[in-house]
Structures are given as structure tokens and as C-alpha cells.
mmCIF file of C-alpha atoms in Angstrom:
data_model
loop_
_atom_site.group_PDB
_atom_site.id
_atom_site.type_symbol
_atom_site.label_atom_id
_atom_site.label_comp_id
_atom_site.label_asym_id
_atom_site.label_seq_id
_atom_site.Cartn_x
_atom_site.Cartn_y
_atom_site.Cartn_z
ATOM 1 C CA GLN Y 1 88.524 27.237 49.247
ATOM 2 C CA VAL Y 2 89.598 29.855 47.107
ATOM 3 C CA THR Y 3 87.630 32.940 45.684
ATOM 4 C CA ALA Y 4 87.699 35.311 43.033
ATOM 5 C CA PHE Y 5 87.108 38.779 44.305
ATOM 6 C CA GLN Y 6 87.314 41.513 41.549
ATOM 7 C CA GLY Y 7 90.400 39.466 39.873
ATOM 8 C CA VAL Y 8 92.087 38.792 43.284
ATOM 9 C CA ALA Y 9 92.461 35.326 44.277
ATOM 10 C CA VAL Y 10 90.995 35.211 48.229
ATOM 11 C CA ARG Y 11 92.060 32.233 50.235
ATOM 12 C CA SER Y 12 89.569 31.102 53.005
ATOM 13 C CA LEU Y 13 90.915 29.383 55.957
ATOM 14 C CA SER Y 14 87.480 28.173 57.241
ATOM 15 C CA THR Y 15 87.442 24.862 58.879
ATOM 16 C CA SER Y 16 83.480 24.595 58.981
ATOM 17 C CA SER Y 17 80.625 24.155 56.513
ATOM 18 C CA PRO Y 18 78.557 26.874 55.698
ATOM 19 C CA HIS Y 19 76.021 25.552 57.415
ATOM 20 C CA GLU Y 20 77.800 25.218 60.402
ATOM 21 C CA HIS Y 21 77.672 28.077 63.646
ATOM 22 C CA PRO Y 22 80.711 28.286 65.720
ATOM 23 C CA GLU Y 23 78.196 28.765 68.741
ATOM 24 C CA HIS Y 24 74.937 26.810 67.909
ATOM 25 C CA GLY Y 25 76.332 23.652 65.956
ATOM 26 C CA ARG Y 26 75.009 22.282 62.720
ATOM 27 C CA LEU Y 27 72.294 24.052 60.261
ATOM 28 C CA VAL Y 28 69.113 21.595 60.344
ATOM 29 C CA TYR Y 29 65.867 24.025 59.178
ATOM 30 C CA LYS Y 30 65.737 26.910 57.523
ATOM 31 C CA GLY Y 31 62.288 28.646 57.014
ATOM 32 C CA ASN Y 32 61.252 29.922 54.069
ATOM 33 C CA LEU Y 33 59.037 32.633 55.016
ATOM 34 C CA ALA Y 34 61.046 33.977 57.753
ATOM 35 C CA LYS Y 35 61.796 37.607 54.735
ATOM 36 C CA THR Y 36 58.073 37.613 54.891
ATOM 37 C CA VAL Y 37 57.627 37.375 58.096
ATOM 38 C CA LEU Y 38 59.696 40.318 58.597
ATOM 39 C CA GLY Y 39 58.882 42.320 56.436
ATOM 40 C CA VAL Y 40 54.893 41.746 57.627
ATOM 41 C CA ARG Y 41 55.433 42.815 61.137
ATOM 42 C CA PHE Y 42 58.264 45.948 60.036
ATOM 43 C CA PHE Y 43 55.870 47.266 58.178
ATOM 44 C CA SER Y 44 52.697 46.937 60.777
ATOM 45 C CA TYR Y 45 55.164 48.745 62.605
ATOM 46 C CA SER Y 46 56.403 51.015 60.919
ATOM 47 C CA THR Y 47 52.442 52.082 59.823
ATOM 48 C CA SER Y 48 51.065 52.201 63.877
ATOM 49 C CA ILE Y 49 54.129 54.823 63.946
ATOM 50 C CA PHE Y 50 52.884 56.762 61.306
ATOM 51 C CA ASN Y 51 50.012 56.838 62.485
ATOM 52 C CA LEU Y 52 51.034 57.794 66.033
ATOM 53 C CA PHE Y 53 52.715 60.837 64.255
ATOM 54 C CA MET Y 54 50.191 61.751 61.872
ATOM 55 C CA MET Y 55 47.068 62.101 64.362
ATOM 56 C CA PRO Y 56 48.240 65.039 66.116
ATOM 57 C CA TYR Y 57 48.060 67.033 62.190
ATOM 58 C CA ILE Y 58 44.677 64.582 61.285
ATOM 59 C CA MET Y 59 42.646 66.134 64.212
ATOM 60 C CA LEU Y 60 43.698 70.011 63.900
ATOM 61 C CA LYS Y 61 42.642 69.501 60.146
ATOM 62 C CA SER Y 62 39.499 67.700 60.252
ATOM 63 C CA GLY Y 63 38.327 69.118 63.104
ATOM 64 C CA ILE Y 64 37.134 66.350 64.916
ATOM 65 C CA GLY Y 65 37.702 68.224 68.699
ATOM 66 C CA VAL Y 66 34.392 70.228 67.852
ATOM 67 C CA GLU Y 67 32.381 67.065 67.079
ATOM 68 C CA SER Y 68 30.363 65.437 69.431
ATOM 69 C CA LEU Y 69 32.516 63.017 72.382
ATOM 70 C CA PHE Y 70 30.549 59.843 70.514
ATOM 71 C CA VAL Y 71 32.002 60.550 67.319
ATOM 72 C CA GLN Y 72 35.756 61.093 68.954
ATOM 73 C CA ALA Y 73 35.418 57.982 70.764
ATOM 74 C CA ALA Y 74 34.710 55.791 67.213
ATOM 75 C CA PHE Y 75 37.511 57.748 65.301
ATOM 76 C CA TYR Y 76 40.007 57.411 68.478
ATOM 77 C CA GLY Y 77 38.519 53.404 68.554
ATOM 78 C CA VAL Y 78 39.474 52.817 64.685
ATOM 79 C CA ILE Y 79 43.092 54.448 65.220
ATOM 80 C CA GLY Y 80 43.511 52.603 68.455
ATOM 81 C CA PHE Y 81 42.825 49.173 67.072
ATOM 82 C CA PHE Y 82 45.063 49.403 63.710
ATOM 83 C CA THR Y 83 48.034 51.301 65.505
ATOM 84 C CA PHE Y 84 47.828 48.595 68.400
ATOM 85 C CA VAL Y 85 45.845 45.659 68.063
ATOM 86 C CA THR Y 86 47.059 44.960 64.479
ATOM 87 C CA PRO Y 87 50.791 44.777 65.716
ATOM 88 C CA VAL Y 88 50.536 43.071 68.759
ATOM 89 C CA THR Y 89 48.177 40.923 66.866
ATOM 90 C CA LEU Y 90 50.672 39.690 64.255
ATOM 91 C CA HIS Y 91 54.032 39.736 66.839
ATOM 92 C CA VAL Y 92 51.408 36.987 69.029
ATOM 93 C CA LEU Y 93 50.846 34.692 65.834
ATOM 94 C CA THR Y 94 54.233 34.940 64.189
ATOM 95 C CA LYS Y 95 56.340 34.580 67.473
ATOM 96 C CA GLY Y 96 57.082 31.130 67.470
ATOM 97 C CA TYR Y 97 57.881 31.109 63.639
ATOM 98 C CA VAL Y 98 61.236 29.586 63.323
ATOM 99 C CA ILE Y 99 63.836 31.122 61.180
ATOM 100 C CA ARG Y 100 66.771 28.750 61.484
ATOM 101 C CA LEU Y 101 67.245 25.742 63.951
ATOM 102 C CA TYR Y 102 70.750 24.435 64.812
ATOM 103 C CA TYR Y 103 71.764 21.389 66.191
ATOM 104 C CA LYS Y 104 74.607 20.999 68.357
ATOM 105 C CA ASP Y 105 75.648 17.241 68.265
ATOM 106 C CA GLU Y 106 77.950 16.671 70.852
ATOM 107 C CA MET Y 107 75.706 18.581 73.561
ATOM 108 C CA ASP Y 108 72.424 17.063 71.822
ATOM 109 C CA THR Y 109 71.188 20.787 71.780
ATOM 110 C CA TYR Y 110 68.905 22.464 69.373
ATOM 111 C CA THR Y 111 68.829 26.159 69.011
ATOM 112 C CA ALA Y 112 66.214 27.801 67.778
ATOM 113 C CA ILE Y 113 66.164 31.439 66.380
ATOM 114 C CA THR Y 114 62.813 33.393 65.906
ATOM 115 C CA TYR Y 115 61.591 36.711 65.967
ATOM 116 C CA ASN Y 116 61.150 38.909 68.989
ATOM 117 C CA ALA Y 117 58.617 42.233 69.584
ATOM 118 C CA ILE Y 118 61.326 44.541 67.977
ATOM 119 C CA LEU Y 119 62.398 42.256 65.528
ATOM 120 C CA ALA Y 120 65.752 41.279 66.512
ATOM 121 C CA GLU Y 121 67.047 37.589 66.504
ATOM 122 C CA LYS Y 122 66.281 35.392 69.615
ATOM 123 C CA ALA Y 123 68.128 32.406 70.059
ATOM 124 C CA THR Y 124 65.965 29.855 72.353
ATOM 125 C CA VAL Y 125 68.233 26.955 73.302
ATOM 126 C CA PHE Y 126 66.872 23.526 74.517
ATOM 127 C CA ARG Y 127 67.481 19.616 74.636
ATOM 128 C CA ARG Y 128 65.374 16.880 72.636
ATOM 129 C CA GLU Y 129 63.740 16.123 76.272
ATOM 130 C CA ASP Y 130 62.433 19.724 76.383
ATOM 131 C CA VAL Y 131 60.155 19.212 73.007
ATOM 132 C CA LYS Y 132 56.419 18.379 73.566
ATOM 133 C CA ILE Y 133 54.312 17.553 70.909
ATOM 134 C CA PRO Y 134 51.019 19.278 71.464
ATOM 135 C CA ASP Y 135 48.094 16.608 71.481
ATOM 136 C CA ILE Y 136 45.942 18.587 69.158
ATOM 137 C CA THR Y 137 47.368 19.727 66.285
ATOM 138 C CA LYS Y 138 47.457 23.585 66.519
ATOM 139 C CA MET Y 139 47.519 26.166 63.765
ATOM 140 C CA PHE Y 140 50.485 28.085 64.415
ATOM 141 C CA THR Y 141 52.495 25.410 66.785
ATOM 142 C CA THR Y 142 54.647 22.164 65.581
ATOM 143 C CA PHE Y 143 56.029 21.451 69.085
ATOM 144 C CA TYR Y 144 56.856 23.140 72.307
ATOM 145 C CA ALA Y 145 60.194 23.694 73.233
ATOM 146 C CA LYS Y 146 59.831 23.857 77.494
ATOM 147 C CA THR Y 147 57.010 26.256 77.229
ATOM 148 C CA LYS Y 148 57.448 28.321 74.126
ATOM 149 C CA SER Y 149 55.692 27.028 71.060
ATOM 150 C CA MET Y 150 57.440 26.515 67.627
ATOM 151 C CA LEU Y 151 56.480 26.516 64.397
ATOM 152 C CA VAL Y 152 58.405 24.682 61.408
ATOM 153 C CA ASN Y 153 57.314 23.249 57.911
ATOM 154 C CA PRO Y 154 58.930 19.445 58.095
ATOM 155 C CA THR Y 155 59.084 19.549 54.488
ATOM 156 C CA LEU Y 156 61.964 22.195 54.918
ATOM 157 C CA PHE Y 157 63.906 19.762 56.696
ATOM 158 C CA PRO Y 158 66.885 18.712 54.098
ATOM 159 C CA ASN Y 159 67.209 15.722 55.888
ATOM 160 C CA PRO Y 160 64.420 14.175 57.519
ATOM 161 C CA GLN Y 161 66.283 11.951 60.018
ATOM 162 C CA ASP Y 162 66.287 15.597 61.686
ATOM 163 C CA TYR Y 163 63.139 16.314 61.616
ATOM 164 C CA ASN Y 164 62.294 12.806 63.235
ATOM 165 C CA HIS Y 165 65.335 13.340 66.228
ATOM 166 C CA LEU Y 166 63.822 16.761 66.902
ATOM 167 C CA MET Y 167 60.211 15.165 67.143
ATOM 168 C CA GLY Y 168 61.516 12.250 68.731
ATOM 169 C CA TYR Y 169 59.850 10.066 66.070
ATOM 170 C CA ASP Y 170 63.209 8.122 65.448
ATOM 171 C CA LYS Y 171 62.983 6.931 69.481
ATOM 172 C CA CYS Y 172 59.492 6.256 69.185
ATOM 173 C CA SER Y 173 59.871 3.497 66.177
ATOM 174 C CA LEU Y 174 62.382 1.652 68.058
ATOM 175 C CA PHE Y 175 60.900 1.165 71.282
ATOM 176 C CA LYS Y 176 57.505 0.069 69.319
ATOM 177 C CA LEU Y 177 60.347 -2.272 67.476
ATOM 178 C CA GLU Y 178 61.267 -3.466 70.852
ATOM 179 C CA GLU Y 179 58.466 -4.318 72.460
ATOM 180 C CA LEU Y 180 57.033 -5.881 69.343
ATOM 181 C CA LYS Y 181 59.898 -8.208 69.719
ATOM 182 C CA GLU Y 182 59.270 -8.972 73.542
ATOM 183 C CA ALA Y 183 55.809 -9.771 72.861
ATOM 184 C CA GLU Y 184 56.528 -11.931 70.207
ATOM 185 C CA GLU Y 185 59.147 -13.369 72.981
ATOM 186 C CA ARG Y 186 56.659 -14.126 75.535
ATOM 187 C CA LYS Y 187 54.434 -15.928 73.088
#
């Protein structure tokens, strides 16, 4: 692999494809809303921090300290709601959004990359046996890995067999075919 860099040829001696991660394995899924989720959460956190730093100035200039206790409680309640509840709600709704999903063939393990509360990437390693599909379709859950809910878009898997293997659909059809064959043999 040769890459031109400002007119100079640079040779790269990489043995893995660009979709291979040395620790996690082969990239099988990449979420298209990763930057949007990160941007919305960062904006929410930054406005909350801005509110916390501006609150003393606003209270001093607005004279809210002179008003009645009821007005103070209502004012602090509204500001507190937008300062604390909004970022927490966004975190709860988007914590299971899978940014990238890797599969390691030799160990038969998946690694899901999500964002944690401080917007850093968090890796969750699980096996196919750990995947549970919810009985009732949930809004922000495609499957559970161990006990953690994960959200993926099935249409974003470049290879549909990877999604089928993750969800266990490849084994279900094989078992059903074997059961049908056994039922026919019994007749």
C-alpha cells in the first residue's frame, strides 16, 4: 500500500484491512448517528455548565433574591430542570446507541462501542450467547447484550449475515429446517 503525502511516497506495512481493529476484530457495523448523538449530548452538557456559571450573575442582576419564596422556588425549579434533567435524560436515551460493532472470529466475541456519561467511548464485550432479543419491540433497544440494552440499525450492516449471526437468526432457520426434516422422516 503506497500513499502520496506532499509529493513523497510513503509505504505502509499494514497486514490488516482498514476495518480490522487489532484488539476488537473485524468491523461489522458503524452507526450513522454517532456524530449527531455526540454533538447533541455535548451541546446539552455545555449549556448546563453555562447555566451553572451564569446563575449567580443572573440572580444578582435580576433581584430574584428580593421576591417571594414561591417565585424563587419556581425560578430555581425551571433552571434546575433544564440544567440537570435534560442531560440525564439524553444520556439515558442514548447510552445504548452502538457507534461501532466489532466481531472477533477466532474467539466468537462482539465488542460494542458506545458513549459513556462523560462522552468517552466505552467498549462492551459479549458473546452471541449473551444476546437476548426483547419479546416486545422497544423504542431504544434492538437487543440486550448481557443486561445492557443496545440499539443498532439493521440496514447499516454491510453484510446482512453479520446481523443475522448477531441476532441468532442464522441458527434459528437451521434448527427449523432440521426440525422439519425430522418431522417428515417420522411420517
